[in-house]
């Protein structure tokens, strides 16, 4: 049970996952079309005979022999997934069908990287897995939200119809080294702006909340979920329940970078969720998992990374 396929393996989360699996002695096949990921994220792994890199778009069929599949391929930042929304739905839906078809043929266990976006702009707070969500099916975020929701549906239908060995995790906002400087998500934007002395762009009043999980904690949760017994499908929330407003995040980044950047308020994008916080009781019980990294420490690590990355 050693050959593992990671789709989206050259992206932010995927590259950390590949690294962790190679370090554990697994054989990893990383598949990516480099839409938002880059070869630089995995270049250090190319020396290992356990690691293989393949350029491929998972909206097209893929015939390989593997024991496990982590399906992470999909742009995750709103500016990137809204750049080509039709492709975003395709990668979520066609991509999932292809990876499920592959898992069915080779009898592989398959894990889906779903998202807290399935809860949309939630009325239940914090969000538990039993909550069905409140998503606008017509808005600019729908290509991602509905794509990911449909992918979950497909996973559960392949489970019921074809007895596939599935695992579904719903990932909440995750940050850390190797986020792309132009990724567009809030943590990387604020840190890069602070380090460059540019204005910190807060969308809306900054009173919307998010809960940020450090990448190493998240990867640990993914691997633990993959290793649960057959029949435990999830969905399971993975995230850090420490909730704060976007304004508080901006102030924290300014303090930690000792930056003189000023805060500038910009219009709030349509359908931007007002609050987001995971209930992680299920992950605690089933995976014996909880995030360990405090936000301050995780931000310091990420700031250190961006200081180096911006000098390059
Ligand atoms: P990312 O954009 O850094 O990584 C996505 C990777 O998928 C990139 O390397 C990209 O090139 C690749 N990709 C995109 N379309 C592809 C295709 N058609 N074929 C092959 N590869 C393709 O984003 P990330 O933060 O690493 O997110 C990884 C996964 O986790 C995504 O599925 C995302 O929806 C999910 N997720 C992430 C977060 C988070 O906060 N980071 C939160 C919720 C869910
Ligand atoms: N598929 C794939 N690799 C495989 C097996 C299947 O990419 O090793 C794709 C195939 O293109 C198909 C999809 O997965 O369209 C769904 O496969 P499934 O067997 O569920 O459905 P069917 O082939 O009957 O449409
Ligand atoms: N955001 C912001 N400034 C930025 C980027 C994002 O104020 O430069 C806000 C955004 O409007 C949202 C929150 O930060 O309310 C998190 O945004 P992100 O794109 O990181 O993730 P998501 O909205 O998908 O949770």
XYZ file of C-alpha atoms in Angstrom, residues 82-298:
217
model
C -12.918 33.091 -10.684
C -10.426 33.746 -13.513
C -11.800 30.808 -15.540
C -14.936 29.725 -13.669
C -15.978 27.110 -16.233
C -12.608 25.380 -15.842
C -13.029 25.544 -12.040
C -16.294 23.617 -12.215
C -14.722 21.226 -14.728
C -11.760 20.427 -12.529
C -14.015 19.948 -9.501
C -16.581 17.775 -11.286
C -14.896 16.111 -14.322
C -11.679 15.905 -12.323
C -13.498 14.121 -9.486
C -15.224 11.731 -11.933
C -11.890 10.801 -13.506
C -10.165 10.282 -10.177
C -13.126 8.252 -8.860
C -13.102 6.172 -12.067
C -9.392 5.577 -11.559
C -9.927 4.642 -7.884
C -12.703 2.244 -8.930
C -10.535 0.511 -11.547
C -7.461 0.045 -9.334
C -9.420 -0.293 -6.030
C -7.569 2.616 -4.462
C -8.614 4.545 -1.385
C -9.442 8.137 -2.394
C -9.541 11.335 -0.330
C -11.237 14.512 -1.499
C -9.953 17.931 -0.434
C -13.312 19.632 0.013
C -13.744 23.024 1.577
C -15.527 25.120 4.184
C -16.989 26.920 1.141
C -19.601 24.133 0.965
C -21.156 25.979 3.949
C -21.316 29.227 1.918
C -22.290 32.256 3.996
C -23.379 30.198 7.021
C -26.255 30.762 9.462
C -24.869 28.062 11.777
C -21.832 29.083 13.769
C -19.388 27.437 14.296
C -19.988 25.117 11.347
C -20.598 21.431 12.067
C -20.453 18.738 9.394
C -24.215 18.167 9.681
C -24.970 21.712 8.467
C -26.057 21.755 4.779
C -24.793 25.251 4.058
C -26.083 28.406 2.376
C -24.559 28.831 -1.055
C -25.684 31.205 -3.796
C -25.710 28.917 -6.865
C -25.555 31.873 -9.289
C -22.880 34.073 -7.758
C -19.192 34.496 -8.604
C -18.105 31.980 -5.939
C -20.518 29.295 -7.156
C -18.095 27.733 -9.671
C -15.951 26.713 -6.713
C -18.593 26.205 -4.008
C -21.031 24.242 -6.166
C -18.190 22.423 -7.934
C -16.892 21.219 -4.580
C -20.415 20.361 -3.395
C -21.015 18.299 -6.541
C -17.650 16.577 -6.012
C -18.810 15.552 -2.519
C -22.030 14.200 -4.044
C -20.004 12.165 -6.551
C -17.774 10.781 -3.812
C -20.785 9.603 -1.796
C -22.524 8.168 -4.883
C -19.394 6.193 -5.855
C -19.294 4.999 -2.238
C -22.935 3.867 -2.250
C -23.089 2.630 -5.853
C -19.618 1.113 -6.294
C -18.503 0.588 -2.664
C -15.483 2.841 -3.168
C -13.215 3.466 -0.182
C -13.730 7.235 0.134
C -12.648 9.945 2.589
C -13.880 13.546 2.500
C -12.345 16.430 4.446
C -13.621 20.004 4.509
C -10.608 22.266 4.774
C -10.923 25.705 6.397
C -8.576 28.622 5.562
C -5.015 27.346 5.706
C -1.817 29.378 5.402
C 1.936 28.976 5.587
C 5.191 28.925 3.628
C 4.948 28.300 -0.140
C 1.756 30.244 -0.652
C 2.329 32.106 -3.887
C 3.095 35.851 -3.361
C 0.369 36.648 -5.921
C -1.980 33.982 -4.627
C -4.528 36.638 -3.643
C -5.616 35.038 -0.376
C -5.684 37.212 2.689
C -2.673 35.975 4.695
C -0.231 36.081 1.768
C -1.632 39.422 0.557
C -1.259 41.100 3.970
C 2.253 39.752 4.614
C 3.536 40.652 1.141
C 1.971 44.132 1.369
C 3.446 44.686 4.846
C 6.931 43.567 3.792
C 6.861 45.751 0.683
C 5.526 48.760 2.595
C 2.410 48.835 0.399
C -1.107 49.560 1.646
C -2.840 46.671 3.418
C -6.039 46.061 1.449
C -8.993 45.209 3.662
C -12.123 44.286 1.729
C -15.237 45.718 3.379
C -15.008 46.937 6.980
C -12.814 44.038 8.041
C -15.363 42.778 10.568
C -15.889 39.519 8.638
C -14.195 36.620 10.433
C -12.050 33.655 9.403
C -10.159 30.938 11.307
C -6.627 30.194 10.108
C -4.885 26.847 10.295
C -1.121 26.411 9.857
C -0.175 24.169 6.944
C 1.723 21.497 8.956
C -1.292 20.941 11.203
C -3.568 20.631 8.185
C -1.314 18.104 6.427
C -1.212 16.027 9.594
C -5.029 15.998 9.566
C -5.141 14.879 5.915
C -2.780 11.947 6.540
C -4.666 10.915 9.683
C -7.940 10.953 7.760
C -6.463 8.805 4.976
C -5.351 6.287 7.620
C -8.777 5.860 9.296
C -10.528 2.512 8.980
C -12.517 1.636 5.867
C -16.117 2.794 6.132
C -15.287 6.016 7.934
C -16.001 8.428 5.102
C -16.391 11.792 6.779
C -17.005 14.538 5.854
C -14.680 15.849 8.538
C -13.889 19.511 9.176
C -10.170 20.321 9.357
C -9.218 23.791 10.515
C -8.179 25.876 13.474
C -11.146 27.104 15.528
C -9.292 30.292 16.597
C -11.551 32.890 14.969
C -10.622 36.530 14.338
C -11.750 39.425 12.213
C -9.842 40.393 9.074
C -9.060 43.753 10.696
C -7.490 41.950 13.673
C -5.456 39.833 11.253
C -4.182 42.975 9.507
C -3.150 44.477 12.848
C -1.376 41.269 13.855
C 0.575 41.149 10.580
C 1.542 44.829 10.953
C 2.767 44.197 14.494
C 4.781 41.066 13.628
C 6.412 42.598 10.535
C 6.940 45.974 12.263
C 5.701 47.451 9.005
C 4.717 51.073 8.462
C 2.129 50.079 5.846
C -1.260 51.718 6.202
C -4.633 50.031 6.080
C -6.748 50.852 3.040
C -10.393 49.765 2.820
C -11.655 48.433 -0.524
C -15.101 47.201 -1.603
C -16.221 43.845 -0.228
C -16.466 41.222 -3.010
C -19.946 39.828 -3.711
C -21.061 36.878 -1.548
C -18.000 37.140 0.731
C -18.915 34.969 3.763
C -19.371 37.033 6.944
C -18.067 34.426 9.355
C -16.227 31.137 9.283
C -15.191 28.880 12.147
C -14.909 25.093 12.192
C -16.394 22.841 14.838
C -13.631 20.204 15.026
C -15.202 17.856 17.576
C -15.453 15.055 14.991
C -11.799 15.352 13.929
C -10.790 15.281 17.620
C -12.779 12.097 18.212
C -12.113 10.151 15.004
C -8.617 11.323 14.050
C -7.303 12.276 17.499
C -6.388 15.510 15.747
C -6.284 19.104 16.772
C -4.142 21.938 15.429
C -1.086 22.765 17.524
C 0.406 25.902 15.961
C -0.653 29.232 17.520
C -1.503 31.932 14.957
C 1.313 34.220 16.108
C 3.929 31.477 15.640
C 2.520 30.363 12.305
